[in-house]
PDB file of C-alpha atoms in Angstrom:
ATOM      1  CA  MET A1077      27.887  -3.659  -5.212  1.00 40.00           C
ATOM      2  CA  ILE A1078      31.043  -5.301  -4.007  1.00 40.00           C
ATOM      3  CA  LEU A1079      34.096  -2.864  -4.182  1.00 41.00           C
ATOM      4  CA  ASN A1080      37.469  -4.204  -4.532  1.00 46.00           C
ATOM      5  CA  LEU A1081      39.987  -2.243  -2.271  1.00 43.00           C
ATOM      6  CA  ASP A1082      43.016  -1.115  -4.037  1.00 47.00           C
ATOM      7  CA  LEU A1083      45.460  -0.985  -1.295  1.00 50.00           C
ATOM      8  CA  PRO A1084      47.978   1.528  -2.823  1.00 52.00           C
ATOM      9  CA  VAL A1085      45.015   4.049  -3.709  1.00 48.00           C
ATOM     10  CA  ALA A1086      43.524   3.292  -0.296  1.00 49.00           C
ATOM     11  CA  ALA A1087      46.883   4.139   1.607  1.00 51.00           C
ATOM     12  CA  GLU A1088      47.041   7.464  -0.477  1.00 57.00           C
ATOM     13  CA  GLY A1089      43.656   8.177   0.808  1.00 57.00           C
ATOM     14  CA  ARG A1090      41.767   8.098  -2.530  1.00 51.00           C
ATOM     15  CA  PRO A1091      38.401   5.916  -2.672  1.00 48.00           C
ATOM     16  CA  PRO A1092      38.588   3.410  -5.412  1.00 49.00           C
ATOM     17  CA  ALA A1093      36.994   4.132  -8.738  1.00 45.00           C
ATOM     18  CA  PRO A1094      33.337   2.850  -9.142  1.00 46.00           C
ATOM     19  CA  ALA A1095      32.819  -0.166 -11.397  1.00 46.00           C
ATOM     20  CA  PRO A1096      31.126   0.449 -14.539  1.00 55.00           C
ATOM     21  CA  VAL A1097      27.886  -0.947 -13.361  1.00 60.00           C
ATOM     22  CA  ALA A1098      25.781   0.009 -16.266  1.00 59.00           C
ATOM     23  CA  ALA A1099      27.980  -1.731 -18.576  1.00 67.00           C
ATOM     24  CA  LEU A1100      27.981  -4.627 -16.436  1.00 69.00           C
ATOM     25  CA  VAL A1101      23.924  -4.837 -16.148  1.00 69.00           C
ATOM     26  CA  THR A1102      24.022  -4.699 -19.941  1.00 69.00           C
ATOM     27  CA  HIS A1103      26.227  -7.517 -20.218  1.00 74.00           C
ATOM     28  CA  VAL A1104      24.424  -9.638 -17.941  1.00 76.00           C
ATOM     29  CA  LEU A1105      21.279  -8.843 -19.298  1.00 76.00           C
ATOM     30  CA  ARG A1106      22.321  -9.847 -22.895  1.00 77.00           C
ATOM     31  CA  ASP A1107      23.529 -13.171 -21.511  1.00 80.00           C
ATOM     32  CA  LEU A1108      20.203 -13.655 -19.963  1.00 80.00           C
ATOM     33  CA  ALA A1109      18.211 -12.740 -22.898  1.00 79.00           C
ATOM     34  CA  LEU A1110      20.307 -15.073 -25.071  1.00 79.00           C
ATOM     35  CA  SER A1111      19.714 -17.972 -22.604  1.00 82.00           C
ATOM     36  CA  TYR A1112      16.244 -17.029 -22.741  1.00 79.00           C
ATOM     37  CA  GLU A1113      15.823 -17.050 -26.337  1.00 79.00           C
ATOM     38  CA  ALA A1114      17.943 -20.126 -26.891  1.00 80.00           C
ATOM     39  CA  GLU A1115      15.371 -22.016 -24.500  1.00 83.00           C
ATOM     40  CA  CYS A1116      12.251 -20.257 -25.842  1.00 83.00           C
ATOM     41  CA  PRO A1117      12.060 -18.016 -28.661  1.00 80.00           C
ATOM     42  CA  GLY A1118      10.372 -14.889 -27.573  1.00 81.00           C
ATOM     43  CA  GLY A1119      10.928 -15.610 -23.878  1.00 81.00           C
ATOM     44  CA  PHE A1120      13.022 -12.373 -23.101  1.00 81.00           C
ATOM     45  CA  ALA A1121      10.187 -10.236 -24.720  1.00 83.00           C
ATOM     46  CA  ARG A1122       7.878 -11.736 -22.365  1.00 84.00           C
ATOM     47  CA  PHE A1123       9.948 -11.309 -19.364  1.00 81.00           C
ATOM     48  CA  ARG A1124      10.890  -7.711 -20.504  1.00 84.00           C
ATOM     49  CA  GLN A1125       7.207  -7.041 -20.599  1.00 85.00           C
ATOM     50  CA  ALA A1126       6.289  -8.435 -17.317  1.00 84.00           C
ATOM     51  CA  LEU A1127       8.561  -5.896 -15.828  1.00 83.00           C
ATOM     52  CA  SER A1128       6.804  -2.447 -15.805  1.00 89.00           C
ATOM     53  CA  VAL A1129       8.466   0.790 -14.836  1.00 91.00           C
ATOM     54  CA  GLU A1130       6.597   1.087 -12.042  1.00 92.00           C
ATOM     55  CA  SER A1131       7.589  -2.455 -10.765  1.00 89.00           C
ATOM     56  CA  LEU A1132      11.266  -1.727 -11.247  1.00 86.00           C
ATOM     57  CA  ALA A1133      10.919   1.462  -9.433  1.00 89.00           C
ATOM     58  CA  VAL A1134       9.393  -0.432  -6.327  1.00 89.00           C
ATOM     59  CA  ILE A1135      12.290  -3.026  -6.530  1.00 85.00           C
ATOM     60  CA  ALA A1136      14.890  -0.148  -6.843  1.00 84.00           C
ATOM     61  CA  ARG A1137      13.341   1.581  -3.643  1.00 86.00           C
ATOM     62  CA  PHE A1138      12.600  -1.242  -1.386  1.00 85.00           C
ATOM     63  CA  SER A1139      16.131  -2.750  -2.297  1.00 81.00           C
ATOM     64  CA  GLY A1140      17.884   0.410  -1.021  1.00 83.00           C
ATOM     65  CA  ALA A1141      19.267   1.102  -4.596  1.00 81.00           C
ATOM     66  CA  ALA A1142      17.380   4.313  -4.701  1.00 83.00           C
ATOM     67  CA  THR A1143      17.106   6.691  -1.824  1.00 87.00           C
ATOM     68  CA  SER A1144      13.987   8.399  -2.917  1.00 91.00           C
ATOM     69  CA  ASP A1145      10.687   7.738  -5.271  1.00 92.00           C
ATOM     70  CA  GLU A1146      12.099  10.116  -7.911  1.00 93.00           C
ATOM     71  CA  ALA A1147      15.698   8.317  -7.974  1.00 90.00           C
ATOM     72  CA  ALA A1148      13.742   4.932  -8.193  1.00 88.00           C
ATOM     73  CA  LEU A1149      11.593   6.068 -10.897  1.00 92.00           C
ATOM     74  CA  ALA A1150      14.708   7.553 -12.754  1.00 90.00           C
ATOM     75  CA  MET A1151      16.671   4.273 -12.058  1.00 88.00           C
ATOM     76  CA  ALA A1152      13.592   2.097 -13.311  1.00 88.00           C
ATOM     77  CA  ARG A1153      13.368   4.061 -16.625  1.00 91.00           C
ATOM     78  CA  GLN A1154      17.004   3.646 -17.139  1.00 89.00           C
ATOM     79  CA  VAL A1155      16.785  -0.281 -16.567  1.00 86.00           C
ATOM     80  CA  HIS A1156      13.672  -0.580 -18.715  1.00 88.00           C
ATOM     81  CA  GLU A1157      15.434   1.250 -21.639  1.00 89.00           C
ATOM     82  CA  THR A1158      18.489  -0.960 -21.243  1.00 86.00           C
ATOM     83  CA  LEU A1159      15.964  -4.099 -21.203  1.00 86.00           C
ATOM     84  CA  LEU A1160      14.510  -2.709 -24.388  1.00 88.00           C
ATOM     85  CA  ASP A1161      18.090  -2.038 -26.002  1.00 87.00           C
ATOM     86  CA  VAL A1162      18.979  -5.696 -25.168  1.00 83.00           C
ATOM     87  CA  GLU A1163      15.479  -7.048 -26.709  1.00 85.00           C
ATOM     88  CA  GLU A1164      16.329  -5.200 -29.700  1.00 87.00           C
ATOM     89  CA  ASP A1165      20.131  -6.677 -29.863  1.00 83.00           C
ATOM     90  CA  VAL A1166      18.659 -10.341 -29.035  1.00 80.00           C
ATOM     91  CA  TRP A1167      16.053  -9.905 -32.078  1.00 80.00           C
ATOM     92  CA  ALA A1168      18.841  -8.764 -34.565  1.00 82.00           C
ATOM     93  CA  LEU A1169      21.156 -11.667 -33.420  1.00 77.00           C
ATOM     94  CA  HIS A1170      18.287 -14.022 -33.883  1.00 71.00           C
ATOM     95  CA  THR A1171      17.093 -12.817 -37.131  1.00 77.00           C
ATOM     96  CA  ALA A1172      20.577 -12.597 -38.525  1.00 78.00           C
ATOM     97  CA  SER A1173      21.280 -16.419 -37.497  1.00 69.00           C
ATOM     98  CA  HIS A1174      18.155 -17.668 -39.687  1.00 64.00           C
TER      99      HIS A1174
END
């Protein structure tokens, strides 16, 4: 994650507030899903199905995003739930447009 340094806040000794990472990830995933669907209907569903919770946990653990196996698994479950939510949103948009 890239943090923006707010000089007035940094001068006061307080760390900058963290970016709303979950919202950003969800937004990016929705854009990705919509572009998959535009190219190949059902493409995002196949993409999501290929990413199991276990594979997401391995990615989280070895990328350094999680410091323990338990944290990696918790993070993977959150990402998987987000992917399911995004898939439902894309499906709703797809069916509403037809």
